[in-house]
Coordinates of C-alpha atoms in Angstrom, one line a residue:
Chain A
M27 CA 38.9 -26.9 -164.3
F28 CA 38.5 -30.5 -163.1
P29 CA 36.0 -33.7 -164.2
I30 CA 34.8 -35.6 -161.5
I31 CA 31.8 -37.6 -160.5
A32 CA 30.0 -37.2 -157.2
V33 CA 28.5 -39.8 -155.8
D34 CA 25.7 -40.8 -152.9
I35 CA 23.8 -43.1 -152.0
S36 CA 20.4 -43.1 -150.0
G37 CA 18.4 -45.2 -148.3
R38 CA 20.9 -47.4 -146.5
H39 CA 18.3 -48.7 -143.5
R40 CA 15.5 -51.3 -143.3
I41 CA 12.3 -50.6 -144.3
N42 CA 10.0 -53.5 -144.1
Q43 CA 11.5 -56.3 -145.8
G44 CA 14.1 -54.9 -147.9
Y45 CA 16.5 -51.9 -147.9
Y46 CA 15.6 -49.6 -151.0
M47 CA 18.7 -47.8 -152.0
V48 CA 19.4 -45.3 -154.5
C49 CA 22.2 -44.1 -156.1
A50 CA 23.3 -41.1 -158.0
A51 CA 26.1 -40.2 -159.9
V52 CA 27.0 -36.5 -161.1
A53 CA 29.5 -35.7 -163.7
V54 CA 30.5 -32.2 -163.3
N55 CA 33.4 -30.0 -164.0
V56 CA 34.4 -27.8 -161.0
S57 CA 37.2 -25.7 -159.8
A58 CA 38.6 -25.5 -156.8
S59 CA 35.6 -23.6 -155.1
H60 CA 32.3 -24.0 -157.5
I61 CA 30.8 -26.1 -160.1
E62 CA 31.0 -24.9 -163.0
S63 CA 29.4 -26.7 -165.7
V64 CA 27.1 -30.3 -165.2
S65 CA 27.7 -33.0 -167.9
Q66 CA 25.0 -36.2 -167.0
I67 CA 23.0 -37.0 -164.1
A68 CA 22.8 -41.2 -163.9
V69 CA 20.0 -42.4 -160.9
K70 CA 19.3 -46.2 -160.5
P71 CA 17.7 -47.8 -158.0
F72 CA 18.4 -51.2 -156.3
L73 CA 16.5 -53.3 -153.2
V74 CA 18.6 -56.2 -151.3
S75 CA 17.1 -57.9 -148.6
S76 CA 20.5 -57.5 -145.9
A77 CA 22.1 -54.6 -144.9
P78 CA 24.8 -53.9 -147.7
D79 CA 28.3 -54.3 -146.3
I80 CA 31.2 -52.7 -148.1
A81 CA 31.2 -54.6 -151.4
D82 CA 27.6 -54.2 -152.3
V83 CA 28.4 -50.4 -151.9
V84 CA 30.9 -50.7 -154.2
S85 CA 28.9 -52.4 -156.9
I86 CA 25.8 -50.0 -156.7
I87 CA 28.6 -47.3 -157.3
E88 CA 30.3 -48.7 -160.2
T89 CA 27.1 -50.1 -161.6
T90 CA 25.5 -46.6 -161.6
V91 CA 28.5 -44.5 -162.2
A92 CA 28.9 -47.2 -165.5
E93 CA 25.9 -45.6 -167.0
I94 CA 28.4 -42.0 -167.3
N95 CA 29.7 -41.4 -170.2
Y96 CA 32.7 -38.8 -169.0
P97 CA 36.0 -38.9 -167.3
G98 CA 36.6 -38.2 -163.9
T99 CA 37.6 -39.3 -160.7
I100 CA 34.8 -40.8 -158.4
I101 CA 34.5 -38.6 -155.3
L102 CA 32.6 -40.0 -152.3
E103 CA 31.6 -38.9 -148.6
H104 CA 34.0 -40.8 -146.1
G105 CA 31.2 -42.4 -144.6
D106 CA 29.7 -44.3 -147.4
L107 CA 32.4 -46.2 -147.5
Y108 CA 32.2 -47.4 -144.2
N109 CA 35.1 -45.2 -143.4
Q110 CA 37.4 -47.3 -145.2
P111 CA 41.1 -45.2 -145.5
E112 CA 41.6 -44.2 -149.0
W113 CA 44.6 -46.1 -149.7
L114 CA 42.2 -49.4 -149.2
S115 CA 39.0 -48.0 -151.1
Q116 CA 40.9 -47.0 -154.2
R117 CA 41.9 -50.7 -154.8
M118 CA 37.8 -51.5 -154.8
F119 CA 37.4 -49.2 -158.1
S120 CA 38.3 -50.0 -161.0
R121 CA 38.1 -46.2 -162.0
E122 CA 40.0 -43.5 -160.4
F123 CA 38.5 -42.7 -157.2
K124 CA 38.9 -40.5 -154.0
Y125 CA 37.2 -38.8 -150.5
Q126 CA 35.8 -35.3 -150.7
E127 CA 38.2 -32.6 -150.1
S128 CA 37.8 -29.3 -152.2
L129 CA 34.9 -27.0 -151.1
S130 CA 33.2 -27.6 -154.8
E131 CA 33.5 -31.5 -154.2
R132 CA 32.0 -31.0 -151.1
L133 CA 29.3 -29.3 -153.4
A134 CA 29.2 -32.1 -156.0
I135 CA 28.2 -34.9 -153.2
E136 CA 25.8 -32.4 -151.9
F137 CA 24.5 -31.9 -154.9
A138 CA 24.3 -35.6 -156.0
H139 CA 23.0 -36.2 -152.6
H140 CA 19.9 -33.9 -153.1
V141 CA 19.0 -35.7 -156.3
S142 CA 19.4 -39.2 -154.7
L143 CA 17.2 -38.3 -151.3
S144 CA 14.4 -37.0 -153.4
S145 CA 14.6 -39.5 -156.3
R146 CA 14.4 -42.2 -153.8
N147 CA 11.0 -40.3 -152.1
L148 CA 9.1 -40.1 -155.6
L149 CA 9.8 -43.6 -155.5
M150 CA 8.7 -44.8 -152.2
K151 CA 5.7 -42.6 -152.9
E152 CA 4.9 -44.4 -156.1
L153 CA 5.5 -48.2 -154.7
G154 CA 3.2 -47.0 -151.6
I155 CA 6.1 -47.7 -149.3
D156 CA 6.6 -45.7 -145.9
Chain B
M5 CA 61.5 -22.9 -119.8
K6 CA 60.1 -26.4 -118.4
R7 CA 62.3 -29.3 -120.2
T8 CA 59.2 -31.6 -121.9
I9 CA 59.2 -35.1 -123.7
V10 CA 56.4 -35.1 -126.2
V11 CA 54.8 -38.8 -126.9
Q12 CA 52.6 -39.8 -129.6
R13 CA 50.7 -43.4 -129.9
N14 CA 50.2 -44.1 -133.9
D15 CA 47.8 -46.2 -135.2
P16 CA 49.0 -49.3 -137.1
N17 CA 49.1 -49.0 -140.9
A18 CA 48.5 -45.0 -140.2
D19 CA 50.0 -42.9 -142.4
T20 CA 53.5 -42.5 -142.1
A21 CA 54.3 -39.0 -142.8
A22 CA 50.8 -38.1 -141.6
N23 CA 52.7 -39.3 -138.3
E24 CA 55.6 -37.6 -138.3
R25 CA 54.0 -34.1 -139.5
K26 CA 51.6 -34.1 -136.4
L27 CA 54.4 -34.8 -134.1
A28 CA 56.4 -31.9 -135.5
E29 CA 53.3 -29.9 -134.9
L30 CA 53.2 -31.3 -131.5
K31 CA 56.7 -29.7 -131.1
E32 CA 55.3 -26.6 -132.6
L33 CA 52.5 -25.9 -130.4
A34 CA 55.1 -27.1 -126.8
H35 CA 57.6 -23.9 -128.5
A36 CA 54.8 -21.6 -128.8
A37 CA 53.5 -22.7 -124.9
D38 CA 57.2 -21.8 -124.1
Y39 CA 58.8 -25.3 -123.7
V40 CA 61.9 -27.1 -124.5
V41 CA 61.8 -30.3 -125.9
V42 CA 64.3 -32.1 -124.9
G43 CA 62.9 -35.9 -126.3
S44 CA 60.3 -37.6 -127.6
L45 CA 58.4 -41.0 -127.7
V46 CA 56.8 -43.0 -130.3
Q47 CA 54.8 -46.3 -130.2
S48 CA 53.0 -48.2 -133.0
R49 CA 49.9 -49.7 -131.2
Y50 CA 46.1 -49.6 -130.1
P51 CA 45.5 -47.5 -127.5
D52 CA 45.8 -48.8 -124.3
R53 CA 43.1 -48.3 -121.9
K54 CA 45.2 -47.5 -118.8
Y55 CA 48.1 -45.7 -120.2
Q56 CA 47.2 -44.4 -123.4
I57 CA 50.8 -46.3 -124.8
G58 CA 51.9 -49.6 -123.5
R59 CA 52.6 -51.0 -120.2
G60 CA 56.1 -51.4 -121.2
K61 CA 56.2 -48.3 -123.2
V62 CA 55.1 -46.2 -120.1
D63 CA 58.3 -47.6 -118.0
E64 CA 60.7 -46.5 -120.5
L65 CA 59.2 -43.0 -120.9
A66 CA 59.4 -43.1 -117.0
E67 CA 63.2 -44.1 -117.5
L68 CA 63.5 -40.9 -120.1
V69 CA 62.1 -38.6 -118.0
E70 CA 64.2 -39.1 -115.0
A71 CA 67.4 -39.6 -117.6
L72 CA 67.3 -36.1 -119.8
E73 CA 65.3 -34.4 -116.3
A74 CA 62.4 -33.6 -117.9
E75 CA 59.2 -31.9 -116.0
K76 CA 56.4 -32.7 -118.5
V77 CA 55.2 -35.3 -120.7
I78 CA 53.1 -34.2 -123.5
F79 CA 50.9 -36.9 -125.1
N80 CA 49.7 -35.8 -128.6
N81 CA 46.6 -38.5 -128.2
Q82 CA 43.8 -37.2 -125.7
L83 CA 43.9 -38.8 -122.6
S84 CA 41.1 -39.6 -120.0
T85 CA 41.4 -38.9 -116.6
T86 CA 42.5 -42.3 -115.9
Q87 CA 45.7 -42.5 -118.2
I88 CA 46.5 -38.6 -116.9
Y89 CA 46.8 -40.0 -112.9
N90 CA 48.6 -43.2 -114.3
I91 CA 50.8 -42.4 -116.6
S92 CA 51.6 -39.1 -114.0
E93 CA 52.4 -41.6 -110.9
T94 CA 54.6 -44.1 -113.1
C95 CA 56.5 -41.3 -114.8
K96 CA 56.3 -39.1 -111.3
C97 CA 56.1 -35.5 -113.4
E98 CA 53.3 -33.6 -115.0
V99 CA 51.3 -35.1 -118.0
M100 CA 48.7 -33.5 -120.2
D101 CA 47.6 -33.9 -124.1
R102 CA 47.6 -31.7 -127.0
F103 CA 44.6 -30.2 -126.2
Q104 CA 45.5 -29.0 -122.5
L105 CA 48.0 -27.5 -124.0
I106 CA 46.3 -25.7 -126.8
L107 CA 44.2 -24.3 -123.8
E108 CA 47.4 -23.7 -122.3
I109 CA 48.5 -21.3 -125.0
F110 CA 44.9 -20.1 -125.5
A111 CA 45.0 -18.7 -122.0
A112 CA 48.5 -17.4 -122.2
R113 CA 47.6 -14.9 -125.4
A114 CA 44.3 -13.8 -124.4
T115 CA 44.3 -10.6 -123.5
T116 CA 40.7 -9.2 -124.4
R117 CA 37.7 -9.7 -122.1
R118 CA 35.6 -11.9 -124.9
A119 CA 39.1 -14.1 -125.9
K120 CA 39.5 -14.9 -122.0
L121 CA 36.2 -15.6 -122.0
Q122 CA 36.3 -18.0 -125.0
V123 CA 39.1 -19.4 -123.4
E124 CA 37.7 -20.9 -120.2
L125 CA 34.3 -21.7 -122.4
A126 CA 36.9 -24.4 -124.1
K127 CA 38.0 -25.4 -120.7
L128 CA 34.7 -26.0 -119.2
Q129 CA 33.8 -28.1 -122.5
Y130 CA 37.3 -29.8 -122.1
E131 CA 36.4 -30.5 -118.4
L132 CA 32.6 -31.7 -118.8
P133 CA 33.1 -35.3 -120.1
K134 CA 36.1 -35.7 -117.1
A135 CA 33.5 -34.6 -114.3
K136 CA 30.9 -37.2 -115.3
A137 CA 33.4 -39.8 -114.9
I138 CA 34.7 -38.2 -111.8
V139 CA 30.9 -38.3 -110.6
S140 CA 30.2 -41.6 -111.6
L141 CA 33.1 -43.1 -110.0
L142 CA 31.6 -41.2 -106.4
K143 CA 28.6 -42.6 -107.0
K144 CA 29.5 -46.0 -106.9
E145 CA 30.7 -45.8 -103.3
E146 CA 27.3 -44.2 -102.4
R147 CA 24.8 -46.5 -101.1
P148 CA 21.2 -46.1 -101.9
G149 CA 18.2 -46.8 -100.2
F150 CA 17.0 -45.7 -96.2
M151 CA 19.8 -44.2 -94.2
G152 CA 21.8 -44.2 -97.2
L153 CA 24.2 -41.7 -98.1
G154 CA 21.7 -40.8 -101.1
G155 CA 20.7 -37.5 -102.5
Y156 CA 24.4 -36.9 -103.9
E157 CA 24.0 -34.1 -106.2
D158 CA 26.4 -33.9 -108.9
S159 CA 27.2 -30.7 -107.8
Y160 CA 30.9 -30.3 -109.7
E161 CA 29.0 -31.4 -113.1
Q162 CA 26.4 -29.2 -112.1
D163 CA 28.5 -26.0 -111.5
I164 CA 30.3 -26.2 -114.8
K165 CA 27.2 -26.8 -116.3
K166 CA 26.0 -23.7 -115.2
R167 CA 29.3 -21.9 -116.0
I168 CA 29.0 -22.7 -119.1
V169 CA 25.8 -21.4 -119.7
R170 CA 26.2 -18.4 -118.0
I171 CA 29.5 -17.3 -120.6
R172 CA 27.7 -18.8 -123.3
T173 CA 25.0 -15.8 -122.6
E174 CA 27.8 -13.2 -122.2
L175 CA 29.5 -14.2 -125.3
L176 CA 26.0 -13.9 -127.4
H177 CA 25.7 -10.7 -125.7
S178 CA 28.8 -9.3 -127.0
S179 CA 28.7 -10.9 -130.4
K180 CA 25.7 -8.7 -130.6
G181 CA 27.7 -5.7 -130.5
S182 CA 30.4 -7.3 -133.2
E183 CA 27.4 -7.7 -135.1
L184 CA 26.7 -4.3 -135.3
L185 CA 30.1 -2.9 -136.1
R186 CA 30.1 -5.2 -139.0
T187 CA 26.9 -4.3 -140.6
F188 CA 28.3 -0.2 -139.9
R189 CA 31.2 -0.8 -141.7
H190 CA 29.4 -2.3 -144.3
E191 CA 26.7 1.1 -144.5
R192 CA 30.1 3.2 -144.6
G193 CA 31.3 1.2 -147.7
F194 CA 33.6 -1.2 -146.3
S195 CA 33.5 -4.3 -147.9
L196 CA 35.3 -6.9 -145.7
V197 CA 38.6 -9.2 -146.0
A198 CA 39.2 -12.0 -143.8
L199 CA 42.9 -13.9 -143.5
A200 CA 42.8 -16.9 -142.9
G201 CA 44.9 -20.1 -143.2
Y202 CA 46.6 -22.3 -140.9
T203 CA 48.8 -21.5 -138.5
N204 CA 52.4 -20.1 -139.1
A205 CA 51.6 -19.5 -142.6
G206 CA 52.3 -15.9 -143.1
K207 CA 49.0 -14.5 -142.2
S208 CA 50.4 -11.5 -139.7
T209 CA 53.4 -11.3 -142.0
L210 CA 51.1 -10.7 -144.8
F211 CA 48.7 -8.7 -143.2
Q212 CA 52.0 -6.1 -141.9
S213 CA 52.6 -6.1 -145.3
L214 CA 49.7 -5.2 -147.2
V215 CA 48.8 -2.5 -144.6
E216 CA 52.2 -1.1 -143.8
E217 CA 51.9 -1.1 -139.7
G218 CA 53.4 -3.4 -136.9
T219 CA 52.0 -6.1 -136.0
I220 CA 53.2 -9.3 -134.0
V221 CA 55.5 -11.4 -136.4
E222 CA 56.8 -14.0 -134.5
D223 CA 58.2 -17.7 -136.1
M224 CA 55.4 -19.2 -133.9
L225 CA 51.7 -20.8 -133.6
F226 CA 49.0 -18.9 -132.4
T227 CA 50.8 -15.5 -132.5
T228 CA 47.2 -13.9 -133.0
L229 CA 44.6 -15.0 -131.0
S230 CA 42.5 -11.5 -131.2
P231 CA 41.6 -10.4 -134.6
T232 CA 43.1 -7.4 -135.9
T233 CA 41.2 -5.3 -138.0
R234 CA 43.2 -2.4 -140.3
S235 CA 41.9 -0.5 -143.1
L236 CA 42.9 -0.6 -146.4
T237 CA 42.7 1.5 -149.5
I238 CA 42.9 -0.3 -153.4
N239 CA 42.4 1.4 -156.3
Q240 CA 40.0 3.7 -154.2
R241 CA 38.3 0.9 -152.6
K242 CA 38.1 1.3 -149.0
M243 CA 38.1 -2.3 -147.0
L244 CA 38.9 -3.6 -144.0
L245 CA 41.8 -6.7 -143.5
T246 CA 41.2 -8.7 -140.3
D247 CA 44.0 -10.9 -139.2
T248 CA 42.6 -14.1 -137.6
V249 CA 43.5 -16.9 -135.4
G250 CA 45.4 -19.6 -137.5
F251 CA 43.9 -22.8 -138.2
I252 CA 45.0 -26.2 -136.7
E253 CA 44.3 -30.0 -137.3
D254 CA 42.6 -32.3 -135.5
L255 CA 41.0 -29.2 -133.4
P256 CA 38.1 -31.0 -131.8
H257 CA 34.8 -29.2 -133.1
W258 CA 33.9 -28.2 -129.5
M259 CA 36.6 -26.0 -129.6
V260 CA 36.1 -24.7 -133.2
D261 CA 32.7 -23.4 -131.8
A262 CA 34.3 -22.3 -128.5
F263 CA 36.7 -20.0 -130.7
R264 CA 33.8 -19.3 -133.3
S265 CA 33.5 -15.4 -132.5
T266 CA 37.3 -15.3 -133.6
L267 CA 36.2 -17.1 -136.6
D268 CA 33.2 -15.4 -137.4
E269 CA 35.3 -12.4 -138.7
I270 CA 36.3 -15.0 -141.5
F271 CA 32.8 -16.6 -142.1
L272 CA 30.8 -13.3 -142.3
A273 CA 33.8 -11.7 -144.6
D274 CA 33.3 -10.6 -148.3
I275 CA 36.6 -12.4 -149.3
I276 CA 38.5 -14.8 -147.5
L277 CA 42.4 -14.6 -148.4
L278 CA 43.3 -18.2 -147.3
V279 CA 46.9 -17.8 -146.9
V280 CA 49.1 -21.1 -147.8
D281 CA 53.1 -21.7 -146.6
M282 CA 54.1 -22.8 -150.1
S283 CA 57.8 -24.1 -148.6
D284 CA 56.1 -27.2 -146.9
P285 CA 56.3 -30.1 -148.3
V286 CA 53.4 -31.1 -151.2
D287 CA 51.2 -34.1 -149.1
V288 CA 51.4 -31.1 -146.4
I289 CA 50.2 -28.4 -148.0
R290 CA 47.3 -30.2 -149.5
Q291 CA 46.5 -32.0 -146.0
K292 CA 46.3 -28.4 -144.9
L293 CA 44.0 -26.9 -147.3
V294 CA 41.8 -29.9 -147.1
V295 CA 41.7 -29.1 -143.4
S296 CA 40.9 -25.1 -144.3
H297 CA 37.9 -26.2 -146.7
D298 CA 36.8 -28.0 -144.1
I299 CA 36.1 -25.0 -141.5
F300 CA 35.2 -23.3 -144.5
W301 CA 32.0 -26.2 -145.5
K302 CA 29.0 -25.1 -144.6
R303 CA 30.3 -22.2 -142.5
T304 CA 31.0 -19.3 -145.0
E305 CA 28.1 -17.2 -146.3
G306 CA 29.1 -16.4 -150.1
A307 CA 32.3 -15.3 -149.3
V308 CA 34.9 -15.0 -152.1
I309 CA 37.7 -17.4 -151.8
V310 CA 41.0 -16.1 -153.3
T311 CA 44.4 -18.2 -152.1
A312 CA 47.9 -16.2 -151.9
L313 CA 50.4 -18.8 -152.4
N314 CA 53.4 -17.1 -149.5
K315 CA 57.1 -18.0 -149.1
T316 CA 57.5 -18.4 -152.4
D317 CA 60.7 -16.7 -152.0
L318 CA 62.2 -19.5 -150.8
I319 CA 62.0 -22.7 -153.0
P320 CA 62.8 -22.8 -157.1
D321 CA 60.3 -21.7 -159.4
E322 CA 60.5 -25.4 -161.0
D323 CA 59.3 -27.0 -157.9
L324 CA 56.4 -24.2 -157.3
Q325 CA 55.2 -25.1 -160.7
K326 CA 55.1 -28.7 -159.7
K327 CA 53.4 -27.6 -156.5
L328 CA 50.7 -25.5 -157.8
E329 CA 50.0 -28.2 -160.8
V330 CA 49.0 -30.9 -157.2
I331 CA 47.0 -28.6 -155.3
S332 CA 45.5 -26.6 -158.0
Y333 CA 42.1 -28.1 -157.5
L334 CA 42.1 -26.8 -153.6
A335 CA 43.3 -23.6 -154.2
P336 CA 40.5 -21.3 -155.5
A337 CA 41.9 -17.9 -157.4
P338 CA 45.6 -18.7 -156.5
V339 CA 48.1 -16.1 -156.6
M340 CA 51.9 -16.2 -156.0
I341 CA 53.4 -14.3 -153.5
S342 CA 55.9 -13.1 -150.7
A343 CA 54.8 -11.4 -147.7
R344 CA 58.6 -10.9 -147.0
S345 CA 59.9 -9.3 -149.9
G346 CA 56.8 -8.0 -151.1
E347 CA 56.5 -9.9 -154.2
G348 CA 53.0 -10.5 -156.0
L349 CA 51.4 -8.2 -153.6
G350 CA 50.7 -5.7 -156.2
E351 CA 48.9 -8.8 -158.1
L352 CA 47.3 -9.8 -154.8
K353 CA 45.9 -6.7 -154.4
Q354 CA 44.3 -6.6 -158.0
L355 CA 42.6 -9.4 -157.5
L356 CA 41.6 -8.7 -154.2
Y357 CA 39.9 -5.4 -155.9
E358 CA 38.6 -7.6 -158.8
N359 CA 36.5 -9.7 -156.1
L360 CA 35.0 -6.9 -153.8
P361 CA 31.4 -7.0 -154.0
K362 CA 30.7 -5.1 -157.2
W363 CA 29.3 -1.7 -157.7
E364 CA 27.4 0.6 -159.8
H365 CA 28.5 3.5 -162.3
C366 CA 26.2 5.9 -163.2
M367 CA 26.5 9.3 -164.5
I368 CA 24.7 12.5 -163.0
S369 CA 24.3 15.7 -163.2
V370 CA 23.9 18.4 -159.9
P371 CA 23.4 21.4 -159.5
M372 CA 25.7 24.2 -159.2
S373 CA 24.5 25.5 -155.4
E374 CA 25.3 25.1 -152.1
E375 CA 23.6 21.7 -151.7
G376 CA 25.0 20.1 -154.8
M377 CA 28.5 20.7 -153.4
S378 CA 28.0 19.2 -150.8
M379 CA 26.6 16.2 -152.5
V380 CA 29.9 16.3 -154.3
S381 CA 32.2 16.3 -150.8
W382 CA 29.6 13.7 -149.6
L383 CA 29.6 11.1 -152.9
Y384 CA 33.8 11.7 -152.9
D385 CA 33.5 10.0 -149.0
E386 CA 31.2 7.7 -150.0
G387 CA 32.2 6.4 -153.5
I388 CA 34.5 6.9 -156.2
V389 CA 34.6 9.8 -158.1
H390 CA 35.9 9.0 -161.5
T391 CA 35.2 12.5 -163.4
I392 CA 34.0 15.3 -162.4
E393 CA 33.6 18.5 -164.8
Y394 CA 31.7 22.4 -163.6
G395 CA 29.6 24.0 -165.7
D396 CA 26.3 25.3 -165.3
S397 CA 26.0 21.7 -163.3
I398 CA 28.1 19.7 -161.9
L399 CA 28.8 16.8 -164.2
M400 CA 29.9 13.6 -162.0
E401 CA 30.8 9.9 -163.1
I402 CA 30.2 8.0 -160.1
E403 CA 31.3 4.6 -158.9
A404 CA 29.3 3.7 -155.4
R405 CA 27.3 0.8 -153.7
D406 CA 23.8 0.3 -154.3
E407 CA 22.3 2.4 -151.5
I408 CA 24.2 5.7 -152.6
I409 CA 23.2 5.1 -156.1
Q410 CA 19.3 4.8 -155.3
K411 CA 20.0 8.1 -153.3
V412 CA 21.6 10.1 -156.0
K413 CA 18.7 8.2 -158.6
P414 CA 16.8 11.5 -159.2
F415 CA 19.8 13.4 -160.4
A416 CA 21.3 10.3 -163.0
I417 CA 21.6 10.8 -166.8
S418 CA 22.8 7.4 -167.4
Y419 CA 23.8 4.3 -165.9

């Protein structure tokens, strides 16, 4: 089994005057094709006024992952880092980082996606923003 | 055999090892299509709109074609209609790209009507964007308005679209047939096992070793295009093993879709037996596994994946362990085998057996009568009879799938 931290950010599009983003990081233990156990989940909201660039995305991810008290490689989808090549992206993070590869890593990212999307929907509803 | 030159344009900063691997794969593909590769040309630059590679490099290519007496040039990069035209004008020989080459192999290997239709569909889908380009070029000449040439029907594009729809409908009808067959096989107690994996990983050799039957095995890409299915019995459990078409890197999604029904055999199986060639360098194995996982993602329906790490006889144990450590996060339920020498096949069969859909155990007591005896023979056909005692009644311990157990429930003593 391998410890990983799968991360996903929802809401990278403009609504009214800003970008209401929610980042979710899930720390899970995975085998090659399945999630075996979930250790911790961290969810953090972010609001910025201009479109997030790659440095913003990295800082959002680092801030959220800092909440996780668990070892593991950060796993992301290519698109989340604007399809930057892996060797370049690796240098931007302080922890170990790689793009999704195995079925379980994809599953974990899907898991993080559901967490971030539903948290964001809830937040938008509470704030009365549509 | 035609003499050919392979050409590849690499993006600057791209991974060198990956580039080399792609070029090697192109050469193997050319070999599979019966070409002799007499030369290769590589350039590192961003794509040129007119020639894909640079103007100077095209001239160099033309000289190489003349010197080596090549009859064909195959590009690894996808070429536009204009690029094909421009390059063939300069080189004075036929020019094609990787996708056309794959289609050519598929067309040559397709034997069943279904496979032929799939190849035609893939060809048409490849043609469609080009047809649009041709029509828009023609339209530039067209003069609109009164007495103009207007009313120019895009008939070429329309014809292609109509043909695509017709083929899709026909394929859909024939896929219903195979769907029925699949349900029927499941009902007959067969579990479905599909061999999947990168092309040339040794799937056909493994298939042959497992079912001990002759299928064509060659050291070539795409030997198996239409799936072959044979039955296999492990510990009295019957299963159907299907050999399928190999995966390939950078296959465009429309091509995967076109061959979907071939791949359906994989996606609808109970167990996917993923075959990996362990004699490849470790980063190549990793990349091939990533491609396989990419194809499985979202398509498999609850199938268990078993990874057969093949060709272990070709490498020392120490290397094997190192490789296994690096790729273990991509290899679910791994087992080391050598399909050629038969090493590890027993272990593989056991692993397949353990991962089959669970059957239930049941103790039943059947009356000693004619009906009772016919029930016994039916149970021998449909399930596994572990013990049988003939007395005043027939006492049996059986193992079978759920539907069978439900049918004999009135006779059950204990589960």
